[in-house]
């Protein structure tokens, strides 16, 4: 069976030998042109027309009223959490099955993650587990939500759209509203993914995306904060640019700021990649459809987009029958130079977060023992 899978992957990627990566970038459009233009202009750093253009275009593309370009997705999350009002020693609800950046951003503020289980259909935060938790362990006082066991304020809820598949946004948005918790979507992996026709990252108070080298489109390093709130958008831009008060020559700053603005040279790359995003997503969806047909003949579950959603299928994922089969497949495929990876170690099992509050994790544990990501690059 493993041999059939490797043959199929090699056939799909038209590569009968040699290394097949999990996800590699594609530069087939205006990348060189725009990057050379940025260099020629001498504006390669934090000021320049491409940064502004990227913000306009990503806002238009996602339907957010405002976008703030950042150096990477982790920085975007850090600032989004500050904008949502998260403070030291408060709690931020998130999922244990995520890339570490989500928890790191929470930690930069001195806040702590609180882990909710995932839904096996979406691989993202379970609205059922979230609801159970909020009903049984929290209370609302003065328009804020508090965690009863610790007495701490729950300052934000950060679901993550795993591998590009949207979480159950309708229920999660509603739960956050009822329980007075700002929703911040970690849409790092889901650029191009929609839920009921609306782009991920635009449902909550704030959303963040990433343009890291391994994501669907890349600017080398880069990210963005999305919001419809004009005040937060202005404050976000201020915080990411060292909180400098605009003046023709004076240097004055009114709060602790961050050097988080996306450089213009990266934004040049981002603008070129954004022009190709729709065709990349279409290609990735064609690939996932082929994988889906193939795996129907095997006792392996291929992860498909959840209902009501349109997924970018950033990373394709299969579910094997148990951990030993997963390990055997990882070993076999990587030996065959076909890159495959297990999911990230669950956050509640990472040393720094092992003491964080953690609800039942049975679906997260189940998935983490069985899931393998298989090659998912855009095929042109
Ligand atoms: C990639 C990623 C990030 C952060 O992105 P960077 O641009 O690499 O900083 C955050 N959260 C998740 C879930 C990611 O996959």
CSV table of C-alpha atoms and ligand atoms in Angstrom, one decimal:
chain,number,residue,atom,x,y,z
A,1,UNK,CA,0.0,0.0,0.0
A,2,UNK,CA,2.8,2.5,0.9
A,3,UNK,CA,4.5,1.7,-2.4
A,4,UNK,CA,1.2,2.6,-4.3
A,5,UNK,CA,1.0,5.9,-2.4
A,6,UNK,CA,4.5,6.9,-3.3
A,7,UNK,CA,4.0,5.9,-7.0
A,8,UNK,CA,0.8,8.0,-7.0
A,9,UNK,CA,2.6,11.1,-5.5
A,10,UNK,CA,5.4,10.7,-8.0
A,11,UNK,CA,2.9,10.4,-10.9
A,12,UNK,CA,1.0,13.5,-9.7
A,13,UNK,CA,4.2,15.6,-9.3
A,14,UNK,CA,5.5,14.2,-12.6
A,15,UNK,CA,8.8,13.3,-10.9
A,16,UNK,CA,9.8,9.6,-11.3
A,17,UNK,CA,12.9,10.1,-9.1
A,18,UNK,CA,14.6,12.6,-6.8
A,19,UNK,CA,13.3,14.6,-3.8
A,20,UNK,CA,9.7,15.8,-3.6
A,21,UNK,CA,9.3,18.5,-0.9
A,22,UNK,CA,6.2,19.0,1.2
A,23,UNK,CA,5.5,22.5,0.0
A,24,UNK,CA,7.8,24.6,-2.2
A,25,UNK,CA,7.1,28.2,-3.4
A,26,UNK,CA,6.4,29.0,-7.1
A,27,UNK,CA,7.7,32.2,-8.7
A,28,UNK,CA,6.2,32.3,-12.2
A,29,UNK,CA,4.7,35.8,-12.3
A,30,UNK,CA,6.0,39.3,-11.7
A,31,UNK,CA,8.2,38.4,-8.8
A,32,UNK,CA,11.6,39.4,-10.4
A,33,UNK,CA,10.1,42.5,-12.0
A,34,UNK,CA,8.7,43.9,-8.8
A,35,UNK,CA,11.7,43.0,-6.6
A,36,UNK,CA,14.1,44.6,-9.1
A,37,UNK,CA,11.8,47.6,-9.2
A,38,UNK,CA,11.9,47.9,-5.4
A,39,UNK,CA,15.7,47.8,-5.5
A,40,UNK,CA,15.9,50.3,-8.3
A,41,UNK,CA,13.7,52.7,-6.3
A,42,UNK,CA,16.1,52.3,-3.4
A,43,UNK,CA,13.1,51.9,-1.1
A,44,UNK,CA,13.7,48.3,0.1
A,45,UNK,CA,12.9,48.8,3.8
A,46,UNK,CA,10.0,49.9,5.9
A,47,UNK,CA,8.7,52.6,3.5
A,48,UNK,CA,7.7,52.2,-0.1
A,49,UNK,CA,4.9,51.8,-2.6
A,50,UNK,CA,4.8,48.0,-2.5
A,51,UNK,CA,4.0,47.9,1.3
A,52,UNK,CA,1.0,50.2,0.8
A,53,UNK,CA,0.0,48.4,-2.3
A,54,UNK,CA,0.1,45.0,-0.6
A,55,UNK,CA,-2.0,46.3,2.3
A,56,UNK,CA,-4.6,47.6,-0.2
A,57,UNK,CA,-4.7,44.4,-2.2
A,58,UNK,CA,-4.8,42.0,0.7
A,59,UNK,CA,-7.6,44.0,2.2
A,60,UNK,CA,-9.5,43.9,-1.1
A,61,UNK,CA,-8.8,40.3,-1.6
A,62,UNK,CA,-10.0,39.2,1.8
A,63,UNK,CA,-12.8,41.7,2.1
A,64,UNK,CA,-11.3,43.2,5.3
A,65,UNK,CA,-11.7,47.0,5.6
A,66,UNK,CA,-8.1,47.3,6.8
A,67,UNK,CA,-4.8,45.4,6.5
A,68,UNK,CA,-1.5,46.0,8.2
A,69,UNK,CA,1.6,44.4,6.7
A,70,UNK,CA,4.0,42.8,9.2
A,71,UNK,CA,7.4,41.1,9.1
A,72,UNK,CA,5.9,37.7,9.7
A,73,UNK,CA,2.7,36.0,10.8
A,74,UNK,CA,4.0,35.6,14.4
A,75,UNK,CA,4.5,39.4,14.7
A,76,UNK,CA,1.0,39.9,13.2
A,77,UNK,CA,-0.5,37.6,15.9
A,78,UNK,CA,1.5,39.4,18.7
A,79,UNK,CA,0.1,42.8,17.7
A,80,UNK,CA,-3.4,41.5,17.1
A,81,UNK,CA,-3.5,40.1,20.6
A,82,UNK,CA,-2.3,43.5,22.0
A,83,UNK,CA,-5.0,45.2,19.9
A,84,UNK,CA,-7.6,42.8,21.2
A,85,UNK,CA,-6.7,44.0,24.8
A,86,UNK,CA,-4.8,40.9,26.0
A,87,UNK,CA,-2.7,41.7,29.1
A,88,UNK,CA,-0.1,40.0,31.2
A,89,UNK,CA,-1.4,37.1,33.4
A,90,UNK,CA,-4.7,36.8,31.4
A,91,UNK,CA,-5.8,33.7,29.5
A,92,UNK,CA,-6.2,33.2,25.8
A,93,UNK,CA,-8.3,30.3,24.5
A,94,UNK,CA,-6.7,28.4,21.7
A,95,UNK,CA,-6.1,24.9,20.4
A,96,UNK,CA,-3.3,22.5,21.3
A,97,UNK,CA,-3.0,21.3,17.8
A,98,UNK,CA,-1.3,24.3,16.2
A,99,UNK,CA,2.1,25.5,15.1
A,100,UNK,CA,4.0,27.0,18.1
A,101,UNK,CA,3.8,30.5,16.8
A,102,UNK,CA,0.2,30.8,18.2
A,103,UNK,CA,1.3,30.1,21.7
A,104,UNK,CA,4.5,32.0,21.4
A,105,UNK,CA,2.6,35.2,20.5
A,106,UNK,CA,0.4,34.7,23.5
A,107,UNK,CA,3.5,34.3,25.7
A,108,UNK,CA,5.2,37.5,24.4
A,109,UNK,CA,2.5,39.4,26.3
A,110,UNK,CA,2.9,37.4,29.4
A,111,UNK,CA,-0.5,35.8,29.0
A,112,UNK,CA,-1.2,32.1,29.1
A,113,UNK,CA,-2.8,29.8,26.6
A,114,UNK,CA,-5.8,27.7,27.6
A,115,UNK,CA,-6.3,24.7,25.4
A,116,UNK,CA,-9.6,23.5,23.9
A,117,UNK,CA,-9.9,20.3,21.9
A,118,UNK,CA,-10.2,20.2,18.1
A,119,UNK,CA,-13.0,18.9,15.9
A,120,UNK,CA,-11.9,15.8,13.8
A,121,UNK,CA,-13.8,17.2,10.8
A,122,UNK,CA,-12.0,20.6,10.6
A,123,UNK,CA,-8.8,19.8,12.6
A,124,UNK,CA,-9.4,23.2,14.2
A,125,UNK,CA,-11.0,24.3,17.5
A,126,UNK,CA,-14.2,22.4,18.3
A,127,UNK,CA,-17.2,24.6,18.8
A,128,UNK,CA,-18.8,21.8,20.9
A,129,UNK,CA,-15.8,21.7,23.3
A,130,UNK,CA,-15.6,25.5,23.4
A,131,UNK,CA,-19.3,25.7,24.3
A,132,UNK,CA,-19.0,23.1,27.0
A,133,UNK,CA,-16.0,24.9,28.5
A,134,UNK,CA,-17.6,28.3,28.4
A,135,UNK,CA,-20.9,27.0,29.9
A,136,UNK,CA,-19.3,25.1,32.7
A,137,UNK,CA,-16.1,27.0,33.6
A,138,UNK,CA,-16.6,30.7,32.9
A,139,UNK,CA,-18.7,33.6,34.1
A,140,UNK,CA,-19.4,37.1,32.8
A,141,UNK,CA,-18.7,40.1,35.1
A,142,UNK,CA,-18.8,43.7,34.0
A,143,UNK,CA,-18.9,42.7,30.3
A,144,UNK,CA,-15.8,40.5,30.6
A,145,UNK,CA,-15.4,36.7,30.7
A,146,UNK,CA,-13.6,35.1,33.6
A,147,UNK,CA,-12.3,31.6,34.1
A,148,UNK,CA,-13.9,30.4,37.3
A,149,UNK,CA,-11.1,28.0,38.5
A,150,UNK,CA,-8.3,30.6,38.3
A,151,UNK,CA,-10.3,33.8,38.5
A,152,UNK,CA,-8.4,35.1,35.5
A,153,UNK,CA,-9.9,37.1,32.7
A,154,UNK,CA,-10.2,35.3,29.3
A,155,UNK,CA,-8.9,38.0,27.1
A,156,UNK,CA,-9.3,36.5,23.6
A,157,UNK,CA,-10.1,33.3,21.7
A,158,UNK,CA,-7.7,32.2,18.9
A,159,UNK,CA,-8.9,29.4,16.7
A,160,UNK,CA,-6.6,28.3,13.9
A,161,UNK,CA,-7.6,27.1,10.5
A,162,UNK,CA,-5.5,24.0,10.3
A,163,UNK,CA,-3.9,23.3,6.9
A,164,UNK,CA,-6.2,25.8,5.4
A,165,UNK,CA,-9.5,24.2,6.5
A,166,UNK,CA,-11.8,26.7,8.1
A,167,UNK,CA,-13.1,26.0,11.7
A,168,UNK,CA,-16.8,26.1,12.4
A,169,UNK,CA,-16.8,29.9,12.3
A,170,UNK,CA,-20.5,30.4,12.6
A,171,UNK,CA,-20.8,28.8,16.0
A,172,UNK,CA,-17.4,30.0,17.3
A,173,UNK,CA,-18.2,33.6,16.3
A,174,UNK,CA,-21.5,33.4,18.1
A,175,UNK,CA,-20.0,31.8,21.3
A,176,UNK,CA,-17.4,34.5,21.5
A,177,UNK,CA,-20.0,37.2,21.1
A,178,UNK,CA,-22.3,35.7,23.8
A,179,UNK,CA,-19.4,35.2,26.2
A,180,UNK,CA,-17.9,38.6,25.6
A,181,UNK,CA,-14.6,37.3,24.3
A,182,UNK,CA,-12.8,39.0,21.4
A,183,UNK,CA,-12.2,36.6,18.5
A,184,UNK,CA,-8.8,36.7,16.8
A,185,UNK,CA,-8.4,34.2,14.0
A,186,UNK,CA,-5.0,32.7,13.3
A,187,UNK,CA,-5.5,32.5,9.5
A,188,UNK,CA,-1.8,32.0,8.9
A,189,UNK,CA,-2.4,28.8,6.9
A,190,UNK,CA,-5.7,29.7,5.3
A,191,UNK,CA,-5.1,32.6,2.8
A,192,UNK,CA,-7.6,32.0,0.0
A,193,UNK,CA,-9.9,29.8,2.2
A,194,UNK,CA,-13.5,30.9,2.8
A,195,UNK,CA,-16.3,30.0,5.1
A,196,UNK,CA,-19.8,30.5,3.6
A,197,UNK,CA,-18.2,32.7,1.0
A,198,UNK,CA,-16.4,35.0,3.4
A,199,UNK,CA,-12.6,35.0,3.7
A,200,UNK,CA,-11.1,33.4,6.9
A,201,UNK,CA,-9.5,36.0,9.2
A,202,UNK,CA,-12.4,38.4,8.7
A,203,UNK,CA,-15.0,36.9,11.1
A,204,UNK,CA,-13.5,38.1,14.4
A,205,UNK,CA,-12.3,41.5,15.7
A,206,UNK,CA,-9.0,40.7,14.1
A,207,UNK,CA,-7.4,38.1,12.0
A,208,UNK,CA,-3.8,37.3,11.0
A,209,UNK,CA,-2.2,35.7,7.9
A,210,UNK,CA,1.4,34.5,7.2
A,211,UNK,CA,3.4,34.7,4.0
A,212,UNK,CA,6.3,32.6,5.2
A,213,UNK,CA,8.2,30.5,2.6
A,214,UNK,CA,6.2,27.4,3.2
A,215,UNK,CA,2.8,28.9,3.0
A,216,UNK,CA,0.4,29.0,-0.1
A,217,UNK,CA,2.0,32.3,-1.2
A,218,UNK,CA,5.1,33.9,0.2
A,219,UNK,CA,7.0,37.1,0.5
A,220,UNK,CA,10.1,35.4,1.9
A,221,UNK,CA,8.9,36.4,5.4
A,222,UNK,CA,5.8,38.4,6.0
A,223,UNK,CA,2.3,38.6,7.4
A,224,UNK,CA,-0.7,40.8,7.8
A,225,UNK,CA,-3.3,41.8,10.4
A,226,UNK,CA,-6.9,42.1,9.1
A,227,UNK,CA,-9.6,44.1,10.8
A,228,UNK,CA,-12.7,46.1,10.1
A,229,UNK,CA,-12.1,48.4,13.0
A,230,UNK,CA,-10.6,51.7,12.0
A,231,UNK,CA,-9.2,52.7,15.4
A,232,UNK,CA,-7.5,49.3,15.8
A,233,UNK,CA,-6.1,49.5,12.3
A,234,UNK,CA,-4.5,52.9,13.0
A,235,UNK,CA,-3.2,51.7,16.4
A,236,UNK,CA,-1.8,48.5,14.8
A,237,UNK,CA,0.1,50.4,12.1
A,238,UNK,CA,1.4,52.7,14.9
A,239,UNK,CA,2.6,49.8,17.1
A,240,UNK,CA,4.3,48.0,14.1
A,241,UNK,CA,6.3,51.1,13.2
A,242,UNK,CA,8.0,51.9,16.6
A,243,UNK,CA,5.0,54.0,17.7
A,244,UNK,CA,6.6,57.1,16.0
A,245,UNK,CA,4.5,60.2,16.0
A,246,UNK,CA,4.5,61.4,12.3
A,247,UNK,CA,6.6,64.5,11.9
A,248,UNK,CA,8.8,65.8,9.1
A,249,UNK,CA,12.0,65.6,11.2
A,250,UNK,CA,11.3,65.1,15.0
A,251,UNK,CA,11.6,61.8,16.6
A,252,UNK,CA,8.9,61.3,19.2
A,253,UNK,CA,7.2,58.1,20.4
A,254,UNK,CA,4.1,57.8,22.6
A,255,UNK,CA,4.2,54.1,23.6
A,256,UNK,CA,6.4,51.1,23.4
A,257,UNK,CA,6.4,50.1,19.8
A,258,UNK,CA,7.8,47.3,17.6
A,259,UNK,CA,9.9,47.1,14.5
A,260,UNK,CA,7.4,44.8,12.8
A,261,UNK,CA,6.6,46.5,9.5
A,262,UNK,CA,7.0,44.4,6.4
A,263,UNK,CA,10.0,45.6,4.3
A,264,UNK,CA,9.1,47.0,0.9
A,265,UNK,CA,11.3,44.4,-0.9
A,266,UNK,CA,9.3,41.6,0.7
A,267,UNK,CA,6.1,43.4,-0.1
A,268,UNK,CA,7.2,43.5,-3.8
A,269,UNK,CA,7.3,39.7,-3.7
A,270,UNK,CA,4.0,39.6,-1.9
A,271,UNK,CA,2.3,41.7,-4.5
A,272,UNK,CA,3.5,39.5,-7.3
A,273,UNK,CA,2.4,36.3,-5.4
A,274,UNK,CA,-1.0,37.8,-4.6
A,275,UNK,CA,-1.7,38.1,-8.3
A,276,UNK,CA,-1.3,34.4,-8.6
A,277,UNK,CA,-3.1,33.3,-5.4
A,278,UNK,CA,-6.4,32.3,-7.1
A,279,UNK,CA,-4.6,30.1,-9.7
A,280,UNK,CA,-2.5,28.6,-6.9
A,281,UNK,CA,-5.5,27.7,-4.9
A,282,UNK,CA,-7.3,26.2,-7.9
A,283,UNK,CA,-4.2,24.1,-8.6
A,284,UNK,CA,-4.0,22.9,-5.0
A,285,UNK,CA,-7.7,22.0,-5.1
A,286,UNK,CA,-7.3,20.0,-8.2
A,287,UNK,CA,-4.4,18.1,-6.5
A,288,UNK,CA,-6.5,17.4,-3.4
A,289,UNK,CA,-9.3,16.1,-5.6
A,290,UNK,CA,-6.9,13.7,-7.3
A,291,UNK,CA,-5.6,12.6,-3.9
A,292,UNK,CA,-9.2,12.1,-2.7
A,293,UNK,CA,-10.0,9.8,-5.6
A,294,UNK,CA,-6.9,7.8,-5.1
A,295,UNK,CA,-7.3,7.3,-1.4
A,296,UNK,CA,-10.9,6.0,-1.8
A,297,UNK,CA,-9.4,2.6,-2.7
A,298,UNK,CA,-7.4,2.4,0.5
A,299,UNK,CA,-8.2,2.2,4.2
A,300,UNK,CA,-6.9,5.7,4.7
A,301,UNK,CA,-8.9,8.8,5.4
A,302,UNK,CA,-8.0,11.8,3.2
A,303,UNK,CA,-8.8,15.1,4.9
A,304,UNK,CA,-11.4,17.0,2.9
A,305,UNK,CA,-12.7,20.5,3.4
A,306,UNK,CA,-15.4,20.8,6.0
A,307,UNK,CA,-19.0,21.7,5.1
A,308,UNK,CA,-19.9,25.3,4.2
A,309,UNK,CA,-16.2,26.0,3.4
A,310,UNK,CA,-13.9,26.5,0.5
A,311,UNK,CA,-10.4,25.4,1.5
A,312,UNK,CA,-7.0,26.4,0.0
A,313,UNK,CA,-5.8,22.8,0.9
A,314,UNK,CA,-2.5,24.4,2.0
A,315,UNK,CA,-1.2,21.0,3.2
A,316,UNK,CA,-2.9,17.8,2.3
A,317,UNK,CA,-3.3,15.3,5.1
A,318,UNK,CA,-4.1,11.7,5.5
A,319,UNK,CA,-5.2,9.7,8.6
A,320,UNK,CA,-3.6,6.3,9.1
A,321,UNK,CA,-5.0,3.6,11.3
A,322,UNK,CA,-2.7,4.0,14.3
A,323,UNK,CA,0.6,5.4,15.4
A,324,UNK,CA,2.7,2.5,14.4
A,325,UNK,CA,1.3,2.6,10.8
A,326,UNK,CA,1.9,6.4,10.8
A,327,UNK,CA,5.5,5.9,11.9
A,328,UNK,CA,6.1,3.2,9.3
A,329,UNK,CA,4.7,5.4,6.6
A,330,UNK,CA,6.8,8.4,7.7
A,331,UNK,CA,9.9,6.2,7.6
A,332,UNK,CA,9.1,4.6,4.2
A,333,UNK,CA,8.1,7.8,2.4
A,334,UNK,CA,11.1,9.8,3.6
A,335,UNK,CA,13.4,7.0,2.7
A,336,UNK,CA,11.9,7.2,-0.8
A,337,UNK,CA,12.7,10.9,-0.9
A,338,UNK,CA,9.1,11.9,-0.7
A,339,UNK,CA,8.8,14.4,2.1
A,340,UNK,CA,6.0,13.7,4.6
A,341,UNK,CA,5.6,15.0,8.1
A,342,UNK,CA,3.6,14.3,11.2
A,343,UNK,CA,1.5,17.1,12.8
A,344,UNK,CA,3.2,19.4,15.3
A,345,UNK,CA,3.7,18.1,18.8
A,346,UNK,CA,0.6,19.1,20.7
A,347,UNK,CA,1.2,22.4,22.6
A,348,UNK,CA,0.1,21.1,26.0
A,349,UNK,CA,2.9,18.6,25.7
A,350,UNK,CA,5.6,21.2,25.0
A,351,UNK,CA,7.6,22.0,28.1
A,352,UNK,CA,6.8,25.7,28.2
A,353,UNK,CA,3.0,25.1,28.0
A,354,UNK,CA,2.7,21.8,29.9
A,355,UNK,CA,1.3,23.6,32.9
A,356,UNK,CA,-1.3,25.6,31.0
A,357,UNK,CA,-5.0,25.0,31.5
A,358,UNK,CA,-6.1,22.1,29.3
A,359,UNK,CA,-9.5,20.7,28.6
A,360,UNK,CA,-10.2,17.2,27.3
A,361,UNK,CA,-7.8,16.6,24.4
A,362,UNK,CA,-9.0,13.2,23.1
A,363,UNK,CA,-9.5,14.3,19.4
A,364,UNK,CA,-6.3,16.3,19.4
A,365,UNK,CA,-4.4,13.2,20.7
A,366,UNK,CA,-6.2,10.9,18.3
A,367,UNK,CA,-5.3,13.0,15.3
A,368,UNK,CA,-1.8,13.7,16.3
A,369,UNK,CA,-1.0,10.0,16.5
A,370,UNK,CA,-2.4,9.3,13.0
A,371,UNK,CA,-2.1,12.3,10.8
A,372,UNK,CA,0.6,12.7,8.0
A,373,UNK,CA,1.0,15.6,5.6
A,374,UNK,CA,1.9,14.6,2.1
A,375,UNK,CA,3.4,16.7,-0.7
A,376,UNK,CA,1.1,19.7,-1.5
A,377,UNK,CA,3.0,22.2,-3.7
A,378,UNK,CA,1.3,24.0,-6.5
A,379,UNK,CA,1.5,22.0,-9.7
A,380,UNK,CA,1.7,24.3,-12.7
B,1,LIG,C1,3.0,29.8,9.8
B,1,LIG,C2,2.2,30.0,11.0
B,1,LIG,C3,2.2,31.1,11.9
B,1,LIG,C4,3.3,32.2,11.8
B,1,LIG,O1,3.8,32.5,10.7
B,1,LIG,P1,5.3,33.1,10.5
B,1,LIG,O2,5.0,34.0,9.3
B,1,LIG,O3,6.1,31.9,10.1
B,1,LIG,O4,5.7,33.9,11.7
B,1,LIG,C5,1.4,31.2,12.9
B,1,LIG,N1,0.4,30.3,13.1
B,1,LIG,C6,0.4,29.2,12.4
B,1,LIG,C7,-0.7,28.2,12.7
B,1,LIG,C8,1.2,29.0,11.3
B,1,LIG,O5,1.1,27.9,10.6
